[in-house]
mmCIF file of C-alpha atoms in Angstrom:
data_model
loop_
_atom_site.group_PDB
_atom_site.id
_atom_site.type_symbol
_atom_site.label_atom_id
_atom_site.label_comp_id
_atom_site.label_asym_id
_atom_site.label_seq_id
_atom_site.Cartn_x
_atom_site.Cartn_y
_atom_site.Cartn_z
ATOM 1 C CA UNK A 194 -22.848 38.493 -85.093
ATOM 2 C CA UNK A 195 -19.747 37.407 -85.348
ATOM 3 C CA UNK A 196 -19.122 33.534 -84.926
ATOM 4 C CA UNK A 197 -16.724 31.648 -82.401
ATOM 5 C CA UNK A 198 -13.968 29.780 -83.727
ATOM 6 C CA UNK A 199 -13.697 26.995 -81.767
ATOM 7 C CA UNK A 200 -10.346 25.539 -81.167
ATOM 8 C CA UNK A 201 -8.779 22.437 -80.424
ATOM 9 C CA UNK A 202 -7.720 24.528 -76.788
ATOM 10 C CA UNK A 203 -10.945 25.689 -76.293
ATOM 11 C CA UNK A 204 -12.190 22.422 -76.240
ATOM 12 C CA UNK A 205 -9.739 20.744 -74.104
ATOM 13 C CA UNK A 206 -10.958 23.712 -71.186
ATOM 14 C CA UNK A 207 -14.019 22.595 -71.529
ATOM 15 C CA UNK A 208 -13.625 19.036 -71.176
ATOM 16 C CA UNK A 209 -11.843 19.926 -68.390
ATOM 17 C CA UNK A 210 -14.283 21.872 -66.948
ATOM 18 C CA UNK A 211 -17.252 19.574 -67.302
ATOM 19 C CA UNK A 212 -14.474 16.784 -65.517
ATOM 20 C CA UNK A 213 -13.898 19.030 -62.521
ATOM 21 C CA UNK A 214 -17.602 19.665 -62.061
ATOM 22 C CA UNK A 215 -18.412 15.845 -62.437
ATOM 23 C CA UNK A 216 -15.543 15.040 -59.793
ATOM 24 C CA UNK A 217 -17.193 17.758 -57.882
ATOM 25 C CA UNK A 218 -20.921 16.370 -58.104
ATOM 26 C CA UNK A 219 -19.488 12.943 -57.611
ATOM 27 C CA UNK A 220 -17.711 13.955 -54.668
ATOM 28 C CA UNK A 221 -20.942 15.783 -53.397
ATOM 29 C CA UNK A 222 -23.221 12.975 -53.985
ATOM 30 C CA UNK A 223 -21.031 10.587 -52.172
ATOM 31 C CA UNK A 224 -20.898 11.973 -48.833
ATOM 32 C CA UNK A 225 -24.954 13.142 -49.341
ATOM 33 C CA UNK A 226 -25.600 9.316 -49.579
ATOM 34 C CA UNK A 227 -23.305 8.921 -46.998
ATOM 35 C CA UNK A 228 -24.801 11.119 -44.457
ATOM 36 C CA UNK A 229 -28.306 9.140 -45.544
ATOM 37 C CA UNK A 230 -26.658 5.914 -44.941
ATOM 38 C CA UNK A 231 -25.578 6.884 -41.264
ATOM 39 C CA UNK A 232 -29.647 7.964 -41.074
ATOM 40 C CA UNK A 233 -30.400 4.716 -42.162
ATOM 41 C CA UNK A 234 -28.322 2.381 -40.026
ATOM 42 C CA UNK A 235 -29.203 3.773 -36.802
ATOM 43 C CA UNK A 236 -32.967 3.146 -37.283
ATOM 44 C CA UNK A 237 -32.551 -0.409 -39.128
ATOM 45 C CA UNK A 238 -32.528 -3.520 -36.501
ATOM 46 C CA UNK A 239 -29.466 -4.305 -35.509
ATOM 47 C CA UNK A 240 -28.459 -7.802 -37.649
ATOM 48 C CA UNK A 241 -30.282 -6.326 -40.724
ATOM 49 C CA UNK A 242 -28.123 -4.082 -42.058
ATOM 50 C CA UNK A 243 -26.211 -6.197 -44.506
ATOM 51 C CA UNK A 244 -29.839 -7.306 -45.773
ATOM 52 C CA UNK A 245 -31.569 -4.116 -46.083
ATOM 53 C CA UNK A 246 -28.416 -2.877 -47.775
ATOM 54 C CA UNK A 247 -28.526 -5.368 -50.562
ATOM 55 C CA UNK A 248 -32.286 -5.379 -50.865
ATOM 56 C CA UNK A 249 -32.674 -1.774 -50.829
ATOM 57 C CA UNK A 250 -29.710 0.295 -52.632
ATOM 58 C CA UNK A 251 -27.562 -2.501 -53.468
ATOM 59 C CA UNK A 252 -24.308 -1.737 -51.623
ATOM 60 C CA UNK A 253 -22.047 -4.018 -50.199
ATOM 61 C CA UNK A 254 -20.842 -3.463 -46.741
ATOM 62 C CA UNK A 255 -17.750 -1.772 -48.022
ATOM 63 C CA UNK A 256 -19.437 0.373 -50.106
ATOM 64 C CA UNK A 257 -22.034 1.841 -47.333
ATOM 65 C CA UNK A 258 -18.880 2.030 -45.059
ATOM 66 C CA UNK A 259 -16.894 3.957 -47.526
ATOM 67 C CA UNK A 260 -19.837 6.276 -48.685
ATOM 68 C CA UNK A 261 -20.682 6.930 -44.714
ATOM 69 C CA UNK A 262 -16.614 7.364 -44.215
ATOM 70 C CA UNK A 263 -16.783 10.036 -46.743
ATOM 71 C CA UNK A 264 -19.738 11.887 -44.712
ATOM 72 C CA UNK A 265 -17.450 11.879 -41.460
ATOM 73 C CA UNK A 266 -14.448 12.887 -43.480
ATOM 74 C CA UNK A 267 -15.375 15.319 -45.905
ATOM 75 C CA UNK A 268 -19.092 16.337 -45.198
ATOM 76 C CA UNK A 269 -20.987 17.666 -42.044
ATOM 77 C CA UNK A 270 -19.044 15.110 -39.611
ATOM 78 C CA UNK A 271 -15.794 15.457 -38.149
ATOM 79 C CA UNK A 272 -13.740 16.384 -41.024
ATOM 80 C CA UNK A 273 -13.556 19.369 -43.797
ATOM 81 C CA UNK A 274 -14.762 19.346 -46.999
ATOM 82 C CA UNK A 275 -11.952 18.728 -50.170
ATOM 83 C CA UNK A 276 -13.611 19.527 -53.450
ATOM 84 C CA UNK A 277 -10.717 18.675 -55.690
ATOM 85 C CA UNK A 278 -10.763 14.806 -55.019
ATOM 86 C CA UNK A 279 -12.289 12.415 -57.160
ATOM 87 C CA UNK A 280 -14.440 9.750 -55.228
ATOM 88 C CA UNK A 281 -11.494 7.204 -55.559
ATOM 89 C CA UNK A 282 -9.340 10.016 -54.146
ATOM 90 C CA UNK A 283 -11.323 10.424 -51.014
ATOM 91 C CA UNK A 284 -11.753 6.810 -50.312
ATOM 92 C CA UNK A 285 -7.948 5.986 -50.695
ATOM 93 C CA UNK A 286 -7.134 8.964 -48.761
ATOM 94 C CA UNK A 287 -9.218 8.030 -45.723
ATOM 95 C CA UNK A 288 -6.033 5.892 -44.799
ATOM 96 C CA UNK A 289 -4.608 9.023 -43.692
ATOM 97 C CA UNK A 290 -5.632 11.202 -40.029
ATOM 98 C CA UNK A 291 -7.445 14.435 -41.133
ATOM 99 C CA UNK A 292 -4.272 17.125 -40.631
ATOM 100 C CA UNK A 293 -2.041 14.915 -42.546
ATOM 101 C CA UNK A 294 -4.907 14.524 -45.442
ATOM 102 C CA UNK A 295 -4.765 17.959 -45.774
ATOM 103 C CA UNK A 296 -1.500 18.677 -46.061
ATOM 104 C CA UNK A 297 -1.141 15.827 -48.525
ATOM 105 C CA UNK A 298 -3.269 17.553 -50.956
ATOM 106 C CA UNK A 299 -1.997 20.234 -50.410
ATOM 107 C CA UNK A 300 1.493 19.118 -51.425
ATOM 108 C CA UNK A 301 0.255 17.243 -54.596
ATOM 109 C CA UNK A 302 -1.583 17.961 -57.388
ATOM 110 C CA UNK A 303 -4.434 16.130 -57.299
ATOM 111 C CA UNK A 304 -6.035 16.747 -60.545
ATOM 112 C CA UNK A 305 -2.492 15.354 -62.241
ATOM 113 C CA UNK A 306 -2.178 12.213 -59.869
ATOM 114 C CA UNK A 307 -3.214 9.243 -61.037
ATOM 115 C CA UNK A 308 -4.703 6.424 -59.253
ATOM 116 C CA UNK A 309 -1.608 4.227 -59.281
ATOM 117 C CA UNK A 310 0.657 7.479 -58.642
ATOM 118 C CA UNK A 311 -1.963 8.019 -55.216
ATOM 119 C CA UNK A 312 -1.653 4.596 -54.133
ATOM 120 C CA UNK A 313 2.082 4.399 -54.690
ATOM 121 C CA UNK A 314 2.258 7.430 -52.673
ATOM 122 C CA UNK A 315 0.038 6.548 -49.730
ATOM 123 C CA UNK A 316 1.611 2.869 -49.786
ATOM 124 C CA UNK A 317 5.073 4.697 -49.183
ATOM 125 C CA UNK A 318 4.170 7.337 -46.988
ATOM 126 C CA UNK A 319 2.471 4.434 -44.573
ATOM 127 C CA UNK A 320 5.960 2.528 -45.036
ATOM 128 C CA UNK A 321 7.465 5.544 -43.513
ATOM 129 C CA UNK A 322 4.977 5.518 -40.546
ATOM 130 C CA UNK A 323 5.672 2.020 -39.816
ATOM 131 C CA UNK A 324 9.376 2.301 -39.576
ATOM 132 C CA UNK A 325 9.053 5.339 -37.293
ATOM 133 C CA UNK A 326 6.403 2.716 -35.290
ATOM 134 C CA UNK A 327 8.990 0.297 -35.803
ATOM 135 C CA UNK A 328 11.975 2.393 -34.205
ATOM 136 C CA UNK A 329 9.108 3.844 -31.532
ATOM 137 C CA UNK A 330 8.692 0.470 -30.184
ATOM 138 C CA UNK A 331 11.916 -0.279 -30.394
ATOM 139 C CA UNK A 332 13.228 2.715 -28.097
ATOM 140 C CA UNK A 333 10.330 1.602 -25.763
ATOM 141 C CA UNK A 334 11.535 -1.452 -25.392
ATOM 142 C CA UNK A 335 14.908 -0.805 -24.713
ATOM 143 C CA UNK A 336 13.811 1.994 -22.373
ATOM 144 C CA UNK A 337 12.027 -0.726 -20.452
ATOM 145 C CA UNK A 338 14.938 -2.924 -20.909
ATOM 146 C CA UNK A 339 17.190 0.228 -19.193
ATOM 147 C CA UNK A 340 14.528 0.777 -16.328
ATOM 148 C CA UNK A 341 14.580 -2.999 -15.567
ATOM 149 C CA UNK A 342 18.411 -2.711 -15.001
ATOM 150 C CA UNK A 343 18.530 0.331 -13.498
ATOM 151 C CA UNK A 344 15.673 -1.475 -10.799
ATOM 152 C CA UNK A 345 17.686 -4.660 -10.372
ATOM 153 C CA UNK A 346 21.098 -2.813 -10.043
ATOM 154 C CA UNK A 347 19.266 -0.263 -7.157
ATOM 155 C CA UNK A 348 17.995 -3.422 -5.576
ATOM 156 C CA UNK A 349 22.039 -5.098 -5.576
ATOM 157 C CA UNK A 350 23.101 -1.716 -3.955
ATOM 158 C CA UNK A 351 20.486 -1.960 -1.528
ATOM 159 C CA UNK A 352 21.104 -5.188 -0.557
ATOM 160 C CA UNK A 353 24.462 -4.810 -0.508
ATOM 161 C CA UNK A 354 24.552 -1.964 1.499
ATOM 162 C CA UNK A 355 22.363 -3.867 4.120
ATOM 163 C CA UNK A 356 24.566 -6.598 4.335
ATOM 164 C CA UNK A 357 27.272 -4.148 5.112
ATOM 165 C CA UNK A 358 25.599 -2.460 7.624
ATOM 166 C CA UNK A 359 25.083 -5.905 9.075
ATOM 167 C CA UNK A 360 28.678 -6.968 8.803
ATOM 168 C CA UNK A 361 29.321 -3.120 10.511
ATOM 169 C CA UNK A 362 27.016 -3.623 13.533
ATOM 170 C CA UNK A 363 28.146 -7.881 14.106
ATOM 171 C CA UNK A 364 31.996 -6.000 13.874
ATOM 172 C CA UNK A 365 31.057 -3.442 16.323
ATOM 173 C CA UNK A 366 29.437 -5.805 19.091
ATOM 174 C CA UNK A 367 31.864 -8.206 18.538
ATOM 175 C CA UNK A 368 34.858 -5.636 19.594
ATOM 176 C CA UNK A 369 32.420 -4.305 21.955
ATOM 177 C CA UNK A 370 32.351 -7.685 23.909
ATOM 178 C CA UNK A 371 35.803 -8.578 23.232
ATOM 179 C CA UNK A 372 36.611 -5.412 25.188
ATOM 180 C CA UNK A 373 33.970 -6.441 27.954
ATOM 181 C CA UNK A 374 35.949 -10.007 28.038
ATOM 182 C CA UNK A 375 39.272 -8.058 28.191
ATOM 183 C CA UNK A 376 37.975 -5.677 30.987
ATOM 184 C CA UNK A 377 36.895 -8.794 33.075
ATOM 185 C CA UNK A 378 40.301 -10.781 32.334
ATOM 186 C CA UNK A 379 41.767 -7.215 33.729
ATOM 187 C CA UNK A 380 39.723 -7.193 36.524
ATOM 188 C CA UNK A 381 40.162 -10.822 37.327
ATOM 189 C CA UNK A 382 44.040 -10.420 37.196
ATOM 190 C CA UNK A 383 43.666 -7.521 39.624
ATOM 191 C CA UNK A 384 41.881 -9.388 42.037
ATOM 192 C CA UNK A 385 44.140 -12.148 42.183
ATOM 193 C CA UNK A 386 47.248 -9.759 42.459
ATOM 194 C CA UNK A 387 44.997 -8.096 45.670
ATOM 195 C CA UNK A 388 44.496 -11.855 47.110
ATOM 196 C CA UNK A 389 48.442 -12.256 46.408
ATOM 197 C CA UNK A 390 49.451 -9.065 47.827
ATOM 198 C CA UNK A 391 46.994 -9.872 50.848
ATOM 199 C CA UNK A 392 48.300 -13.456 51.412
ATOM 200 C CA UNK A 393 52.089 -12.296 51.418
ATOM 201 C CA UNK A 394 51.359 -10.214 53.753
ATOM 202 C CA UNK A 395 49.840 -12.522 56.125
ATOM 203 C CA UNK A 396 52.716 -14.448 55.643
ATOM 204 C CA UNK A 397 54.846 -11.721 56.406
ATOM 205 C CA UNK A 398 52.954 -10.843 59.352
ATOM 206 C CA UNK A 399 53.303 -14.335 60.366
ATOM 207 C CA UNK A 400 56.559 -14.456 60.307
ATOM 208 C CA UNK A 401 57.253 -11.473 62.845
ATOM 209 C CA UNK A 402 56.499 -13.487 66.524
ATOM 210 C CA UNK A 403 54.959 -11.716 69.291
ATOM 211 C CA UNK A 404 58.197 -13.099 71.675
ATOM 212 C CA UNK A 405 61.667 -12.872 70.317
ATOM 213 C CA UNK A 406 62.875 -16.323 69.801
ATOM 214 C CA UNK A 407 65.183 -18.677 68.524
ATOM 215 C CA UNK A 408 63.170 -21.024 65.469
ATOM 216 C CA UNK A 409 64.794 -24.102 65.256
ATOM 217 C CA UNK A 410 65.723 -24.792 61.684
ATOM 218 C CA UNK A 411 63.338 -27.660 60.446
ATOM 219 C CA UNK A 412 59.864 -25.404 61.541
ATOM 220 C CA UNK A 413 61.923 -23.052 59.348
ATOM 221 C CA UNK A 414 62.118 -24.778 56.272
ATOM 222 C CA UNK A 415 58.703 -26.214 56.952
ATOM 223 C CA UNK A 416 57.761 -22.405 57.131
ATOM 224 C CA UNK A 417 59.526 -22.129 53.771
ATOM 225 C CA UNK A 418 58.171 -24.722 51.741
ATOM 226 C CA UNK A 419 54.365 -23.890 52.951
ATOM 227 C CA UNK A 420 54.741 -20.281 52.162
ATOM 228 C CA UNK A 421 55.993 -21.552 48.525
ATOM 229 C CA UNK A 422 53.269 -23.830 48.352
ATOM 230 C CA UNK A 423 51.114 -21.274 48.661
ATOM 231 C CA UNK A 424 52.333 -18.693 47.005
ATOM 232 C CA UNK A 425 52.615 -21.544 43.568
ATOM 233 C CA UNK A 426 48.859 -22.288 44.091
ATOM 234 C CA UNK A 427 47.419 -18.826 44.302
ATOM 235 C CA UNK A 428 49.774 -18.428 40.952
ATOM 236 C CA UNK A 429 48.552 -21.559 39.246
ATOM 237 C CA UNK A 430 44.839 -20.345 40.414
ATOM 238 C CA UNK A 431 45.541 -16.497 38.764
ATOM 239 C CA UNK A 432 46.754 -18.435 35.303
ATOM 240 C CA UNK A 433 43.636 -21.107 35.307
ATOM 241 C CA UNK A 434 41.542 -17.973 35.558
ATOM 242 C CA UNK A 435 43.293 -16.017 32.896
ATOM 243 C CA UNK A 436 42.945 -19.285 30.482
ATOM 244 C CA UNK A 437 39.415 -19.827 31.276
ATOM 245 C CA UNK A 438 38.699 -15.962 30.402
ATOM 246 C CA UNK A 439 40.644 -16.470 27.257
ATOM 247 C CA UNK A 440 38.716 -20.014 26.400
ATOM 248 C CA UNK A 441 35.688 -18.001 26.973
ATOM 249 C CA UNK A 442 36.210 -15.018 24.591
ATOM 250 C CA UNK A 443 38.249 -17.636 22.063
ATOM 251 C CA UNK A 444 34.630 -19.253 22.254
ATOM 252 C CA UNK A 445 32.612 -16.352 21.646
ATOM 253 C CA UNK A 446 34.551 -15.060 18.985
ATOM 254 C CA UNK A 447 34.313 -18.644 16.979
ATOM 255 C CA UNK A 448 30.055 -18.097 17.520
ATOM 256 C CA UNK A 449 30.274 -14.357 16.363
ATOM 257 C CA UNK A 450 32.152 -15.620 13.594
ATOM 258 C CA UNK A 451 30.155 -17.863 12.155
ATOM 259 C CA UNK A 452 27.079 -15.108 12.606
ATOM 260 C CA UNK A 453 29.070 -12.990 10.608
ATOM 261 C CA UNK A 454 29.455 -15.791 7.974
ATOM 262 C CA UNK A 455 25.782 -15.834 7.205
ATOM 263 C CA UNK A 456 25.671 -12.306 6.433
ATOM 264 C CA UNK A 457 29.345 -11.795 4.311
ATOM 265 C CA UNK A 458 31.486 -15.012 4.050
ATOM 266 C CA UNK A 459 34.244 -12.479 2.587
ATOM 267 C CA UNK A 460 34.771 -10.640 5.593
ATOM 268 C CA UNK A 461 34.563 -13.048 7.699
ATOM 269 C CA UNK A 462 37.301 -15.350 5.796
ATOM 270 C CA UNK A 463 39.681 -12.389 6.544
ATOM 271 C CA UNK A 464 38.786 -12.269 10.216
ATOM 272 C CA UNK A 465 39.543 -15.931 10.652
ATOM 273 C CA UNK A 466 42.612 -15.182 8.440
ATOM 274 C CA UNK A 467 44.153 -12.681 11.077
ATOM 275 C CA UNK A 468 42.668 -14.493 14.029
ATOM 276 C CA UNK A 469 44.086 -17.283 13.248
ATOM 277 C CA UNK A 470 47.921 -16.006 12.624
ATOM 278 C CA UNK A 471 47.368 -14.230 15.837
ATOM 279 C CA UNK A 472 47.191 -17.659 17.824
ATOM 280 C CA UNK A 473 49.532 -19.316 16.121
ATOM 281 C CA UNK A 474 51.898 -16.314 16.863
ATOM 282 C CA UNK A 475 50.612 -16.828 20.671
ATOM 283 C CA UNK A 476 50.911 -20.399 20.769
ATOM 284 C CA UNK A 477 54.425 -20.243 19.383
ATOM 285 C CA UNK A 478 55.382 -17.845 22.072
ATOM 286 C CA UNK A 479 54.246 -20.760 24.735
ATOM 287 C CA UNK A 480 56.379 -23.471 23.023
ATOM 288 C CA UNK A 481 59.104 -21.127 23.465
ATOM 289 C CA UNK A 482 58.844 -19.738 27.006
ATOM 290 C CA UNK A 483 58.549 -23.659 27.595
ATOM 291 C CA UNK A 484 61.437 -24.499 25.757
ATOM 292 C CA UNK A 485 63.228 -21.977 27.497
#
């Protein structure tokens, strides 16, 4: 029979070997005493289990936690089994959800990675996650930021656009009775050219006698002077009522104004603006036809 050499390389496989298959028992046995851990704490009293832990297997909370972790992860709970991890592995990888964990192994040779090299990994890969959490929040914030303005400048533009309505409708009813006060200045100046027209004709019709005959001259100029007389009152009468209907609008337009004040100052300024030139142009027109 012909003996084995053994070699320095055969040797180093078989370390190796013996390594994987105690970082595959170790593994194993983990998440076994994890699943009997889980057993455990559901039928110890609740308060107790930090007491039976120490008095019984002589775990600390962590431990357990860890060791029933592992069962979730990598045994018959939620997760899949990963062989190729060492127990300090597992545990440090439990920082990661279960599809990333898997694809992390995936990516890295586990067997090669050191404990340091795993942490310094994990420690970056979570810096990563926090600056995309970092620049998450951030774009929700400014997205409620946007939507706040967006809701206060919808709220300006509706307001805005009811005070303009209400600056519309005060403009239309205020030309609508300025009109109304026009038509009854029109019909008031029509009535007193009818009572005029009427009044000269009575005159005239009093001036025609039923018998031809000679008027001496001072009934005549008495005649005269109370036909003027009356023809200068019914005048005077016709201008007091235009001036009243023109105090009466000049008053309603000064209340309609000042409505239209409480609902755009602005627009109202301008009316009083071109109002106002308008009777100064009319009262200059008096002084002149006074003057004249």
């Amino acid at each position: 029979m012909t003996e084995i050499i053994r070699n320095p390389a055969m040797i180093a496989g078989e370390i190796n070997t013996i390594k994987e298959q105690v970082r595959a028992t170790a593994l194993s046995a983990s998440v076994e005493i994890g699943k009997r851990l889980t057993e455990a704490k559901a039928l110890v009293p609740e308060g107790e289990w930090i007491k039976w832990l120490k008095d019984n297997v002589d775990y600390s909370l962590r431990t357990a936690q860890n060791l029933m972790a592992l069962f979730q992860e990598y045994g018959g709970g939620t997760g899949q089994s990963l062989p190729h991890l060492s127990y300090t592995q597992a545990v440090m990888l439990l920082a990661l959800p279960g599809d990333e964990r898997a694809e992390f192994v995936e990516s890295h040779d586990m067997d090669a990675m050191s404990t340091r090299d795993l942490k310094k990994e994990l420690d970056a890969l979570r810096g990563k996650q926090d600056e995309m959490q970092i620049t998450m929040d951030q774009l929700i914030t400014e997205k409620k930021a946007l939507e706040a303005e967006r809701d206060k400048a919808n709220a300006a533009l509706t307001s805005a656009r009811q005070v303009s309505k209400g600056a519309m409708d005060a403009e239309k009813k205020l030309k609508g009775e300025l009109k109304s006060a026009q038509d009854e200045l029109a019909a008031a100046q029509a009535e007193a050219q009818r009572e005029k027209e009427a009044l000269e004709q009575a005159l005239k019709d009093a001036q025609q006698p039923v018998i031809q005959q000679v008027t001496p001259p001072e009934v005549e100029k008495e005649l005269a002077d109370l036909r003027a007389q009356a023809s200068r009152g019914k005048e005077e009468e016709a201008v007091r009522a235009a001036y009243e209907m023109f105090r009466a609008c000049y008053e309603r337009m000064i209340e309609k104004l000042s409505a239209l004040e409480q609902a755009d100052a602005d627009r109202a300024g301008r009316f009083r603006a071109a109002f106002s030139k308008g009777l100064r142009m009319m009262a200059e027109e008096l002084e002149k036809g006074a003057s004249a």
